[in-house]
Tab-separated table of C-alpha atoms and ligand atoms in Angstrom:
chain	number	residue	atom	x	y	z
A	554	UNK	CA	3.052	16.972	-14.298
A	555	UNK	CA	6.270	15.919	-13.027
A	556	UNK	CA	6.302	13.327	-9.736
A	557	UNK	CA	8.425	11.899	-8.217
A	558	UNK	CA	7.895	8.330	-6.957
A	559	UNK	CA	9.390	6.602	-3.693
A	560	UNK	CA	8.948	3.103	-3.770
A	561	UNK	CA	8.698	2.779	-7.450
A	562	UNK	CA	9.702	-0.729	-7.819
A	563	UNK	CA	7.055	-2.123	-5.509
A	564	UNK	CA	3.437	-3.239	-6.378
A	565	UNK	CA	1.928	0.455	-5.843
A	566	UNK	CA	4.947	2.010	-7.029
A	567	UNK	CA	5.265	0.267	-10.304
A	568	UNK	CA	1.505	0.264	-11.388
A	569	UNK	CA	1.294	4.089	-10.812
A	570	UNK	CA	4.483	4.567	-12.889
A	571	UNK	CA	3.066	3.449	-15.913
A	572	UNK	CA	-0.680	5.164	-15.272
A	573	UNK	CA	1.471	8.729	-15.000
A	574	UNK	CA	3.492	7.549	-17.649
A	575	UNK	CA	0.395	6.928	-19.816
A	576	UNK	CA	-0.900	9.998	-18.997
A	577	UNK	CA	1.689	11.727	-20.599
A	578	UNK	CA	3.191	12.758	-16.985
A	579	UNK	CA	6.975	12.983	-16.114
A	580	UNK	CA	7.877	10.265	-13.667
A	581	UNK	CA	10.964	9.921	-11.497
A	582	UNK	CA	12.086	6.653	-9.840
A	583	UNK	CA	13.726	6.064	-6.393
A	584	UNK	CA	14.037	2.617	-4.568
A	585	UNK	CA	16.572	0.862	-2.528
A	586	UNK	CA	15.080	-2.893	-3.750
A	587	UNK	CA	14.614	-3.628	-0.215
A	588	UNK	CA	11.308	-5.241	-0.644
A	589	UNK	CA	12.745	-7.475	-3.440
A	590	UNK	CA	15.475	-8.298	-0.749
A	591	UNK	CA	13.149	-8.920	2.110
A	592	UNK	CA	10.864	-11.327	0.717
A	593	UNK	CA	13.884	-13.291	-0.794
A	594	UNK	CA	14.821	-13.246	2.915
A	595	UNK	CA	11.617	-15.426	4.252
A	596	UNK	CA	11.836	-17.689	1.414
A	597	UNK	CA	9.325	-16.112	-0.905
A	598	UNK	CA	9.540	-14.527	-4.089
A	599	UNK	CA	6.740	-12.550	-6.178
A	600	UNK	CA	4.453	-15.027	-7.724
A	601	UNK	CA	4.737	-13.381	-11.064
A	602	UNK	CA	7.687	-12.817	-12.098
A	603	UNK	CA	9.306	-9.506	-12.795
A	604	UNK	CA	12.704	-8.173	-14.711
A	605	UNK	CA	15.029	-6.140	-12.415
A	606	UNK	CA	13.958	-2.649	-12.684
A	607	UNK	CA	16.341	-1.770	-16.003
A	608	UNK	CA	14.486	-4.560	-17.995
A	609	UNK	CA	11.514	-3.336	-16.684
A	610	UNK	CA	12.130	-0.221	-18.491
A	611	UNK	CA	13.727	-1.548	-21.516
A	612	UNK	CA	9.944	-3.040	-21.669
A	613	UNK	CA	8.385	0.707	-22.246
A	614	UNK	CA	7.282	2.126	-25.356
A	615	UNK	CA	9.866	4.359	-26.549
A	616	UNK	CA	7.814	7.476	-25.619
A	617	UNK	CA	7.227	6.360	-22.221
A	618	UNK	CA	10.983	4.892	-21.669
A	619	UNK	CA	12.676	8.709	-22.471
A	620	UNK	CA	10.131	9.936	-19.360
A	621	UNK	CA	11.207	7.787	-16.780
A	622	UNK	CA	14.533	8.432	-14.777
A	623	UNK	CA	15.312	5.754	-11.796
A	624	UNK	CA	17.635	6.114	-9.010
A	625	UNK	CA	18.919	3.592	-6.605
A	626	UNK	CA	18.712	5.536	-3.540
A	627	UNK	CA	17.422	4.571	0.214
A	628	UNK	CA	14.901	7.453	1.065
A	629	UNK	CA	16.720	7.700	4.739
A	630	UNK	CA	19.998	8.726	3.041
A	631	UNK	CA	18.705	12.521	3.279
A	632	UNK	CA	21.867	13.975	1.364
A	633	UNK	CA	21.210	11.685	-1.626
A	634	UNK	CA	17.393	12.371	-1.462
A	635	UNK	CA	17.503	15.993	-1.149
A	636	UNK	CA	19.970	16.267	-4.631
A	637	UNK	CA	17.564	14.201	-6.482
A	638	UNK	CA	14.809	16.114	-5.540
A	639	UNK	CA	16.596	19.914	-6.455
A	640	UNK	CA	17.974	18.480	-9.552
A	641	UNK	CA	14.043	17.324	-10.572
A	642	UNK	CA	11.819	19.937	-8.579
A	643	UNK	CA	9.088	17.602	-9.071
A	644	UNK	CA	5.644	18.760	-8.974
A	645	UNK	CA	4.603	16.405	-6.772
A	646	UNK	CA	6.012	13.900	-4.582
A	647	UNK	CA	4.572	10.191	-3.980
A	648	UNK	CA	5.823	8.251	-1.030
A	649	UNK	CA	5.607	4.163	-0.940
A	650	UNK	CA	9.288	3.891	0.158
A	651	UNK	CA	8.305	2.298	3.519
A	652	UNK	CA	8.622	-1.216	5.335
A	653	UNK	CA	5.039	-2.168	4.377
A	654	UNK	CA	4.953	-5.726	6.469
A	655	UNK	CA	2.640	-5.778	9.790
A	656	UNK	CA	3.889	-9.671	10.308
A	657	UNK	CA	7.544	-8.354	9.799
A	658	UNK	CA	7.186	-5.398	12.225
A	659	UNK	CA	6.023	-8.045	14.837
A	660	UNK	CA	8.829	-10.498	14.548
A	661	UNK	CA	11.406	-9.130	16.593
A	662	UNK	CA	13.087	-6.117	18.558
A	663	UNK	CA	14.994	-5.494	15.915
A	664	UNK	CA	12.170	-5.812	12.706
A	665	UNK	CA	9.805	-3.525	15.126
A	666	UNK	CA	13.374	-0.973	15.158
A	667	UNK	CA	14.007	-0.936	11.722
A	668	UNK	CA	10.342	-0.593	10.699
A	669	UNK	CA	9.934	2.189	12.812
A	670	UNK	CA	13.103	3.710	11.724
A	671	UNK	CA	13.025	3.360	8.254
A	672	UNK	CA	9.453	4.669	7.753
A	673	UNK	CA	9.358	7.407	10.166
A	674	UNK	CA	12.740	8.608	9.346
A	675	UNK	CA	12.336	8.489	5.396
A	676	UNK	CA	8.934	10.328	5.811
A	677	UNK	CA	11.059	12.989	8.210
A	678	UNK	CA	13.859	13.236	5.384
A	679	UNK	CA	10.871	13.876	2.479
A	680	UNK	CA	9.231	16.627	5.399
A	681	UNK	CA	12.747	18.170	5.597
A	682	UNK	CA	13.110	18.497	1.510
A	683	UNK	CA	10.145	19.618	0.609
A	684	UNK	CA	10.728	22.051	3.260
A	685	UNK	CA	14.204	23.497	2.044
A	686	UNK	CA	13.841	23.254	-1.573
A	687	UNK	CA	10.060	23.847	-2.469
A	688	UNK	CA	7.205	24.351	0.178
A	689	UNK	CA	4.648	23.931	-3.156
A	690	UNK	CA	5.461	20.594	-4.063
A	691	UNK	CA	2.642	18.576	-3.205
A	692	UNK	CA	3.383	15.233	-1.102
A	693	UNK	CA	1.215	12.255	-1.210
A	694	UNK	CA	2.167	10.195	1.159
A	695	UNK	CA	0.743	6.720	1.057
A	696	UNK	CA	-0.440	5.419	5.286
A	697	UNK	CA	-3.477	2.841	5.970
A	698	UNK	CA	-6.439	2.474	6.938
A	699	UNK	CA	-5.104	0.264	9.704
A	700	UNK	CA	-4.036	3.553	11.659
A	701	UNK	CA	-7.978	3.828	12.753
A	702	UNK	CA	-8.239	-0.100	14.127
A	703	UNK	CA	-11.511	-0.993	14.315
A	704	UNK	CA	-13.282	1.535	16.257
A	705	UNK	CA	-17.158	1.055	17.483
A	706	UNK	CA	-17.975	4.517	15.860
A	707	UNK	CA	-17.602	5.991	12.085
A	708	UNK	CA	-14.337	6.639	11.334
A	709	UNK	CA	-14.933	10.173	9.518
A	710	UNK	CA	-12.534	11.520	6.727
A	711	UNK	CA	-11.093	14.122	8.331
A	712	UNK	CA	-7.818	15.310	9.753
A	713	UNK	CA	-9.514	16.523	12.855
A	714	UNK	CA	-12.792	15.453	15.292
A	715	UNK	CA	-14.182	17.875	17.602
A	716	UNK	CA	-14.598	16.261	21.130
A	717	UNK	CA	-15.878	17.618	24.733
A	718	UNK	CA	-14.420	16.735	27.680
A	719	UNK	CA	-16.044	17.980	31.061
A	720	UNK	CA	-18.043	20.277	28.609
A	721	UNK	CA	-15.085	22.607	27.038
A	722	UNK	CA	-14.866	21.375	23.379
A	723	UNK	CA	-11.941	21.329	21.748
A	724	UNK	CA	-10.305	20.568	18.101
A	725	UNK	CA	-8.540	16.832	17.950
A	726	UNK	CA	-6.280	14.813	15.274
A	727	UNK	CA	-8.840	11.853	14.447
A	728	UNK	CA	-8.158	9.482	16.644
A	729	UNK	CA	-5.989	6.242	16.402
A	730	UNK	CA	-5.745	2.492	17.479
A	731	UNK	CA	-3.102	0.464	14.904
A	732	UNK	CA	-2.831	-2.928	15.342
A	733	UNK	CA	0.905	-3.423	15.440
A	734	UNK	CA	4.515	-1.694	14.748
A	735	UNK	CA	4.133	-1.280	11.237
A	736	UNK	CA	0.280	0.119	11.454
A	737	UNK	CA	1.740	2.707	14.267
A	738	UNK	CA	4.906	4.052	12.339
A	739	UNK	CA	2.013	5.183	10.061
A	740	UNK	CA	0.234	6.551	12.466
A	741	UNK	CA	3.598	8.884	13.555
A	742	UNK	CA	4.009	9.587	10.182
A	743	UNK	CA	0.748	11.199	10.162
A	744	UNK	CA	1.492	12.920	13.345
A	745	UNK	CA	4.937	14.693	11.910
A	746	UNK	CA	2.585	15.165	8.869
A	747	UNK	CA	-0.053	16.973	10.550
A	748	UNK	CA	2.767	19.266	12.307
A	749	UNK	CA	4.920	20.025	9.515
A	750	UNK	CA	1.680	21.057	7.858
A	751	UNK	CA	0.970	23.587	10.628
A	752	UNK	CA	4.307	25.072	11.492
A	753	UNK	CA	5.226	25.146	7.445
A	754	UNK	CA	1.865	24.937	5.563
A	755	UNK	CA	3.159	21.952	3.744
A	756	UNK	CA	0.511	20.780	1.220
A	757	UNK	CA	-0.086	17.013	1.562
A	758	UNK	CA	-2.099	14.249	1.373
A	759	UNK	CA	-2.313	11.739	3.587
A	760	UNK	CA	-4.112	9.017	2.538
A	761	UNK	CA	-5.863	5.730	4.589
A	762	UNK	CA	-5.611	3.005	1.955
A	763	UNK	CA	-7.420	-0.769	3.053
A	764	UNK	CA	-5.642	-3.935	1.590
A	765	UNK	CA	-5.183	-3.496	-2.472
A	766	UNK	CA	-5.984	-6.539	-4.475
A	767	UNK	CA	-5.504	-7.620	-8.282
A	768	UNK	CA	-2.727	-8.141	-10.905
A	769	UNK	CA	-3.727	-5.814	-13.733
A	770	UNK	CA	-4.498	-2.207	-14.220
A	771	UNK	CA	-6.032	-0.494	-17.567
A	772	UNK	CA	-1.657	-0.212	-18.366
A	773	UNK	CA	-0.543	-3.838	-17.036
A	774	UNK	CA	-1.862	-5.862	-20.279
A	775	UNK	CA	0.758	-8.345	-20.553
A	776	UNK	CA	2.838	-10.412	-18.636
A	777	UNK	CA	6.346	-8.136	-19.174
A	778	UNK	CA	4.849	-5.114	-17.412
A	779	UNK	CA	3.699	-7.119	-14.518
A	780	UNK	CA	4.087	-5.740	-11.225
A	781	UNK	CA	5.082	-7.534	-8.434
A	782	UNK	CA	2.597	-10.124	-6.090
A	783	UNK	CA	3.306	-11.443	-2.845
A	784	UNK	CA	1.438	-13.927	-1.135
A	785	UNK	CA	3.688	-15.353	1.685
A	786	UNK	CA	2.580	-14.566	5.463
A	787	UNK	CA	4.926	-11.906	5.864
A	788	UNK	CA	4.409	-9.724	2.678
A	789	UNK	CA	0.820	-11.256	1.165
A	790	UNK	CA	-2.168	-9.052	1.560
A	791	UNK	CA	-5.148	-11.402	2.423
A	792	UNK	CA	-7.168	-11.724	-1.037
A	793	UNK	CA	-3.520	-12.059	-2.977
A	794	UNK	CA	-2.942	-14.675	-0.707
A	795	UNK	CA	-6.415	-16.932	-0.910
A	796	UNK	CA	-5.947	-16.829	-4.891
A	797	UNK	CA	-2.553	-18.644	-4.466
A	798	UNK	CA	-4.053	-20.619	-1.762
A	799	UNK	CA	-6.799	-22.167	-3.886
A	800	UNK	CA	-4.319	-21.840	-7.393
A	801	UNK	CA	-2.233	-24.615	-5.266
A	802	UNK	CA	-5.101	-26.559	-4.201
A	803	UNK	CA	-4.167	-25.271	-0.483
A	804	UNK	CA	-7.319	-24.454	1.641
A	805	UNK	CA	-7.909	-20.665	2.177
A	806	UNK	CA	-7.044	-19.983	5.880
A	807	UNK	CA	-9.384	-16.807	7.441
A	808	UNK	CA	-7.255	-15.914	10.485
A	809	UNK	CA	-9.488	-16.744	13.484
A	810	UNK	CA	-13.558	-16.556	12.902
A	811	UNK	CA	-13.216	-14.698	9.992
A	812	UNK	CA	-15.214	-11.708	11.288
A	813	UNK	CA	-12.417	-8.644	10.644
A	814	UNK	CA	-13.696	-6.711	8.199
A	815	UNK	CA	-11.466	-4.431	6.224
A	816	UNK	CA	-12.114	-1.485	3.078
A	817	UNK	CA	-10.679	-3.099	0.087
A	818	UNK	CA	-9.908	-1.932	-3.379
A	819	UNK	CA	-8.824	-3.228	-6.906
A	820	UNK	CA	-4.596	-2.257	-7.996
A	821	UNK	CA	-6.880	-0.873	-10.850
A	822	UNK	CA	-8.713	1.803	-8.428
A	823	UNK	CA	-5.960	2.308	-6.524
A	824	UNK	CA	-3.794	4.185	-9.219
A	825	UNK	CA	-7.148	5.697	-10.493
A	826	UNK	CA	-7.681	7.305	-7.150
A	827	UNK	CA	-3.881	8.278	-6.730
A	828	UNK	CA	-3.754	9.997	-10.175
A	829	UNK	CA	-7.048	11.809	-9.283
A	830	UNK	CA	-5.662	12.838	-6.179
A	831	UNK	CA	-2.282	13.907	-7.819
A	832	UNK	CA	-4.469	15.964	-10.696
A	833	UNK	CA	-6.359	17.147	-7.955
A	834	UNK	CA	-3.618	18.666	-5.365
A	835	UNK	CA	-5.617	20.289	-2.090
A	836	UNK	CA	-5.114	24.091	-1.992
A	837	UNK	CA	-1.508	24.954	-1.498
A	838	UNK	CA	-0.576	25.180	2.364
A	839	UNK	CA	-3.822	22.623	3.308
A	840	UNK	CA	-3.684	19.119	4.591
A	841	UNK	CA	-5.884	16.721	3.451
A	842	UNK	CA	-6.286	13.265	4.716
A	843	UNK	CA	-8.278	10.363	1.975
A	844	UNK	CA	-9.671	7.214	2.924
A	845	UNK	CA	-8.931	5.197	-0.163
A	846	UNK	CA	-11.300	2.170	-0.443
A	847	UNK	CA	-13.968	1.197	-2.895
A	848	UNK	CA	-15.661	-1.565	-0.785
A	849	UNK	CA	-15.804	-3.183	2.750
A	850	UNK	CA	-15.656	-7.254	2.916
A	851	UNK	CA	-14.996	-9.817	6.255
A	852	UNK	CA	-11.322	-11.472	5.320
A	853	UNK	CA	-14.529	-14.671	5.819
A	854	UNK	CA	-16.766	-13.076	3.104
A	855	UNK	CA	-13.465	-12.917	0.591
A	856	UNK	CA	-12.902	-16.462	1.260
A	857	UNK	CA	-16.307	-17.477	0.454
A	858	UNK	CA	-16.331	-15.263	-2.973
A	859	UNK	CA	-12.503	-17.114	-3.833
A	860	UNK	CA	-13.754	-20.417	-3.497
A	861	UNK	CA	-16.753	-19.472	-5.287
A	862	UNK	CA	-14.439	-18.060	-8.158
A	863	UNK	CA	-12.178	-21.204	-7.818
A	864	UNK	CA	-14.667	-23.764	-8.081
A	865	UNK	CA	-15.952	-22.051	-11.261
A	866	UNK	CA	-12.515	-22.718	-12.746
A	867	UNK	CA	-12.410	-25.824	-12.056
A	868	UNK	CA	-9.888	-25.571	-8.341
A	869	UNK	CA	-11.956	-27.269	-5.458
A	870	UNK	CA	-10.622	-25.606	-1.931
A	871	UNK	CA	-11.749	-25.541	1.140
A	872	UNK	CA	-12.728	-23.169	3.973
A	873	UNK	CA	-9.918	-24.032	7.149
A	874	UNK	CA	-10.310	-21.344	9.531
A	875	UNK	CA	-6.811	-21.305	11.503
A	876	UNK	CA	-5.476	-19.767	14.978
A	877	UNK	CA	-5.501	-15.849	14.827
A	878	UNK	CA	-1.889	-14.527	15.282
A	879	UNK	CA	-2.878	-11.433	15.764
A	880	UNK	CA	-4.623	-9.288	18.293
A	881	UNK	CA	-7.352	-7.908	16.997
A	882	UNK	CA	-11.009	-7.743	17.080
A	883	UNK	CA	-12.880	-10.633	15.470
A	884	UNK	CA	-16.354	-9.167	15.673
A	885	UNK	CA	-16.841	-5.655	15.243
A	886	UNK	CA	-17.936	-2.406	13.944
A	887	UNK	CA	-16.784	-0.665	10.951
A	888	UNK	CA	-17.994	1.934	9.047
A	889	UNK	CA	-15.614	4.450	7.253
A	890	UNK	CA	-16.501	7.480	5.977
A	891	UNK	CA	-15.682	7.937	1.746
A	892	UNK	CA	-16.277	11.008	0.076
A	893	UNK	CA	-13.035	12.860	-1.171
A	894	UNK	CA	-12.471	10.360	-3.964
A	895	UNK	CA	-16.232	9.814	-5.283
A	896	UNK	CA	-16.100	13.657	-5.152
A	897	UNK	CA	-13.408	13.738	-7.796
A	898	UNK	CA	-14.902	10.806	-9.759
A	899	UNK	CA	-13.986	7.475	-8.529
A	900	UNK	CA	-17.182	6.583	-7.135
A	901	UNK	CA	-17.442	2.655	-6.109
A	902	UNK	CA	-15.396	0.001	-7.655
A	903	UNK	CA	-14.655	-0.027	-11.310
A	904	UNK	CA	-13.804	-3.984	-11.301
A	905	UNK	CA	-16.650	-6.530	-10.184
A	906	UNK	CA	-14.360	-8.614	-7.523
A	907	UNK	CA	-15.672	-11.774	-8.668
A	908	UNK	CA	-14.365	-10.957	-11.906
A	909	UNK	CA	-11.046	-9.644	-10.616
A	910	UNK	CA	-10.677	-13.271	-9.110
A	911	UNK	CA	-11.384	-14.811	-11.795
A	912	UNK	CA	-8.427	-12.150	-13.744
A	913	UNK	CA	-5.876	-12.838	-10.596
A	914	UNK	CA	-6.093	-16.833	-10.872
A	915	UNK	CA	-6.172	-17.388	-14.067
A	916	UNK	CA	-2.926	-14.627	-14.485
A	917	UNK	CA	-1.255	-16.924	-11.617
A	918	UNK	CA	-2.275	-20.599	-13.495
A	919	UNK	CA	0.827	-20.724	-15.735
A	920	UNK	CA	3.282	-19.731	-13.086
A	921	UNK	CA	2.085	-22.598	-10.505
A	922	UNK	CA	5.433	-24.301	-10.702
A	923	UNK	CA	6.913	-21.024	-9.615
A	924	UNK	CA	4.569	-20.860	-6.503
A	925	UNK	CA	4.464	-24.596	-5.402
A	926	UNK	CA	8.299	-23.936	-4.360
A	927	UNK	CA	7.100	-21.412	-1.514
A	928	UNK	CA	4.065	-23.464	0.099
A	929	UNK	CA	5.858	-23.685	3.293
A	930	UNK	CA	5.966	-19.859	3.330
A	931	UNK	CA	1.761	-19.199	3.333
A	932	UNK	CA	0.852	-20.479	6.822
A	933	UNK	CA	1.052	-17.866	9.965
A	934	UNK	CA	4.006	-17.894	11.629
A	935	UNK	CA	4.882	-14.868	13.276
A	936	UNK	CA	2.450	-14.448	16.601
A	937	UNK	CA	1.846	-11.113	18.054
A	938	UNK	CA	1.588	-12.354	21.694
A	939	UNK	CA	5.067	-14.305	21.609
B	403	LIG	N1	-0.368	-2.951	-0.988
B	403	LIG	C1	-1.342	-2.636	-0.123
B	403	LIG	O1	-2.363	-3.339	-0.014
B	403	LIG	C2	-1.218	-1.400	0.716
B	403	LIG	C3	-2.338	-0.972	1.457
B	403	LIG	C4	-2.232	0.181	2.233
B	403	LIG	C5	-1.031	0.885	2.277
B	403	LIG	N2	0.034	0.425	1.552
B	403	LIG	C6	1.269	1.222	1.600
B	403	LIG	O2	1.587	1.615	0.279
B	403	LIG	C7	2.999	1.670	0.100
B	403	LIG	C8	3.400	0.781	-1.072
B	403	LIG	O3	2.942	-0.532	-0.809
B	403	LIG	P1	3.337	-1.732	-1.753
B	403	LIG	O4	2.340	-2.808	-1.523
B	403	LIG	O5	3.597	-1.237	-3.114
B	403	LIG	O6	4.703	-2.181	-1.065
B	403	LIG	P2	6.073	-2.665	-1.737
B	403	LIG	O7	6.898	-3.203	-0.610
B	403	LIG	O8	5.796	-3.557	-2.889
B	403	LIG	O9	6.676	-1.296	-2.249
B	403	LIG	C9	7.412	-0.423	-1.425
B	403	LIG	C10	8.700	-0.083	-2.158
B	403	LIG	O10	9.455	0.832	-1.340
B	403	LIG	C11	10.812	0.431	-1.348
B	403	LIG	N3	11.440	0.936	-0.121
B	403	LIG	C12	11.223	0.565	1.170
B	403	LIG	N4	11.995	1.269	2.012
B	403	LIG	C13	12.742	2.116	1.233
B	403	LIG	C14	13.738	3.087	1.510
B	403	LIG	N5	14.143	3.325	2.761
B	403	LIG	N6	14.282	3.769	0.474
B	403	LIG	C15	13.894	3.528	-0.818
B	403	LIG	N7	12.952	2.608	-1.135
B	403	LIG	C16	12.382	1.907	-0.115
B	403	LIG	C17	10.786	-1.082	-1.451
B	403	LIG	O11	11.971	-1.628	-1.973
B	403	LIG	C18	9.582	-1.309	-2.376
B	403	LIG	O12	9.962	-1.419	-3.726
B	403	LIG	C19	3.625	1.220	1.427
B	403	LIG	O13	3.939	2.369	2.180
B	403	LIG	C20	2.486	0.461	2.099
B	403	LIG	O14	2.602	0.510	3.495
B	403	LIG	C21	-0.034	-0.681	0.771
């Protein structure tokens, strides 16, 4: 299989490079390094370090370095896109290239802009490509769970609900509540998605994906083929960022009560469930839409099982719950709907969290150094009601 990856240098993007590349698959790069820019930007940097993307190559086995091809290339810029993709004709097509930063898209006018811009527009340009040059290719494109909010009924896996209104029923996209900028540009993504599909019988997948966790996969054995971690407020997912919390001897800091629960999932599953889904293409035309999670914890409950993890390793932290910055539910329902991916194998987590803790502090021990630079980065800054 050949695919092509957008986004390839980020923490997805990476990982699933060397899983396809394992697997014997054909893998083309393309990223503009903006992430690597952005967190730079706030004062951050990934707390494990990584080579720029040529040494990261150079770092391949011989076999796997002679089937990967990288290209500098903004995803927006749909001339430069649409030569890559004719000179490849990849198989499939796997989009991460997006602003991926709630916190960011809430900053500002001009962060909300941008996000909005730069994913929308890049999915757009990918729509557009696929369109002219090869209506088979299949496109994964990577959205979130966060497109559903927290709704007080099952969110079902499926691209459309049926719903009544003064008793004529009626066909409806699944319904939508994202909880800020970034959360809604995938939400419009989806939308475009959903429309190429019918008007050009694109074949895609659209997948929900909850917060990903962890620093190794099955591929990611030693510290050279490390892919990148963020932990700052801006660009940290929540478990990423505990680990460094209680690495530094910081206490973990649950936004609010603690109550939002989210569908999580190990970096391991993740690629798992993105090469099944890549091996497993719907039927050509059809649009399918995955909600990628293994397991559903409060961002509370995760604190608990970190300082649990912590103390066992000999880091004492403790619990300080701090002011939400966000708007969002503290205490609610949530119940999503998983069957696509235990249908083609990956059936509940693979890792034990405890133990992927345990893997994620004791892989960020030797760079501490490294991370006590960026304390001042961890604590919430950006508010969504300001
Ligand atoms: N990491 C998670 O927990 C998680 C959960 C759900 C969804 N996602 C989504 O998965 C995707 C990948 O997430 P990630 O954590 O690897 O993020 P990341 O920021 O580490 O990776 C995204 C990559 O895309 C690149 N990029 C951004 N805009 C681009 C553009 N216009 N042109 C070319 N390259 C561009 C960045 O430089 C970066 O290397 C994102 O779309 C994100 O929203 C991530």
């Amino acid at each position: 299989m050949k695919t092509l990856i957008a986004g390839v240098d980020g923490y997805l993007g990476w990982a699933l490079a060397l899983r396809l590349l394992s697997k014997g698959h054909q893998v083309i790069g393309i990223d503009n390094f903006y992430t690597r820019k952005a967190v730079k930007e706030v004062g951050s940097d990934s707390a494990l370090p990584i080579g720029s993307f040529h040494q990261r190559i150079r770092g391949l086995p011989k076999d796997k370095m002679s089937k990967i091809a990288l290209y500098k290339a903004d995803v927006t810029d749909y001339g430069r896109l649409k030569k890559i993709i004719s000179k490849y004709r990849p198989d499939s097509i796997v989009d991460f290239a997006e602003q991926r930063s709630a916190p960011y898209s809430m900053r500002s006018r001009e962060t909300a802009s941008h996000t909005l811009s730069n994913n929308i527009i890049g999915t757009l340009n990918f729509i557009y490509a696929i369109k002219e040059i090869n209506r088979e290719i299949h496109f994964l494109k990577m959205g979130t769970m966060g497109e559903y909010g927290t709704p007080n009924f099952d969110i079902p896996e499926s691209t459309f609900i049926e719903a009544s209104i003064n008793g004529k029923t009626d066909r409806i996209i699944t319904p939508k509540y994202a909880g800020s900028w970034y959360h809604w540009s995938k939400v419009y993504d989806t939308d475009n998605l959903i429309f190429a599909n019918k008007i050009w019988g694109l074949t895609t997948t659209d997948i929900m994906q909850g917060p990903v966790y962890g620093t190794r996969t099955s591929e990611i054995t030693d510290s050279r083929l490390f892919t990148r971690f963020d932990f700052d407020e801006t660009w940290g997912t929540v478990l990423n960022r505990y680990c460094v919390e209680a690495v530094l001897g910081m206490p973990l800091t649950p936004y609010g009560s603690g109550g939002q629960t989210r569908a999580f999932l190990s970096l391991e599953d993740s690629v798992t469930a993105l090469s099944l889904l890549l091996e497993n293409p719907p039927a050509s035309g059809n649009y399918r839409t995955v909600n990628q999670f293994t397991e559903t914890y409060s961002v509370l409950e995760l604190a608990n099982i970190v300082q649990e993890r912590a103390s066992a390793l000999g880091l004492k932290t403790e619990i300080k719950n701090v002011d939400n910055p966000r708007v969002e539910a503290e205490t609610h329902y949530y119940n999503p709907e998983r069957k696509i991916l235990p249908g083609l194998g990956l059936k509940g987590p693979t890792k034990n969290l405890k133990d992927e803790i345990e893997v994620i502090i004791k892989d960020l021990l030797p760079y501490k150094n490294r991370l006590e630079k960026h304390r001042s980065v961890i604590a919430p800054k950006t508010n969504w009601r300001a």
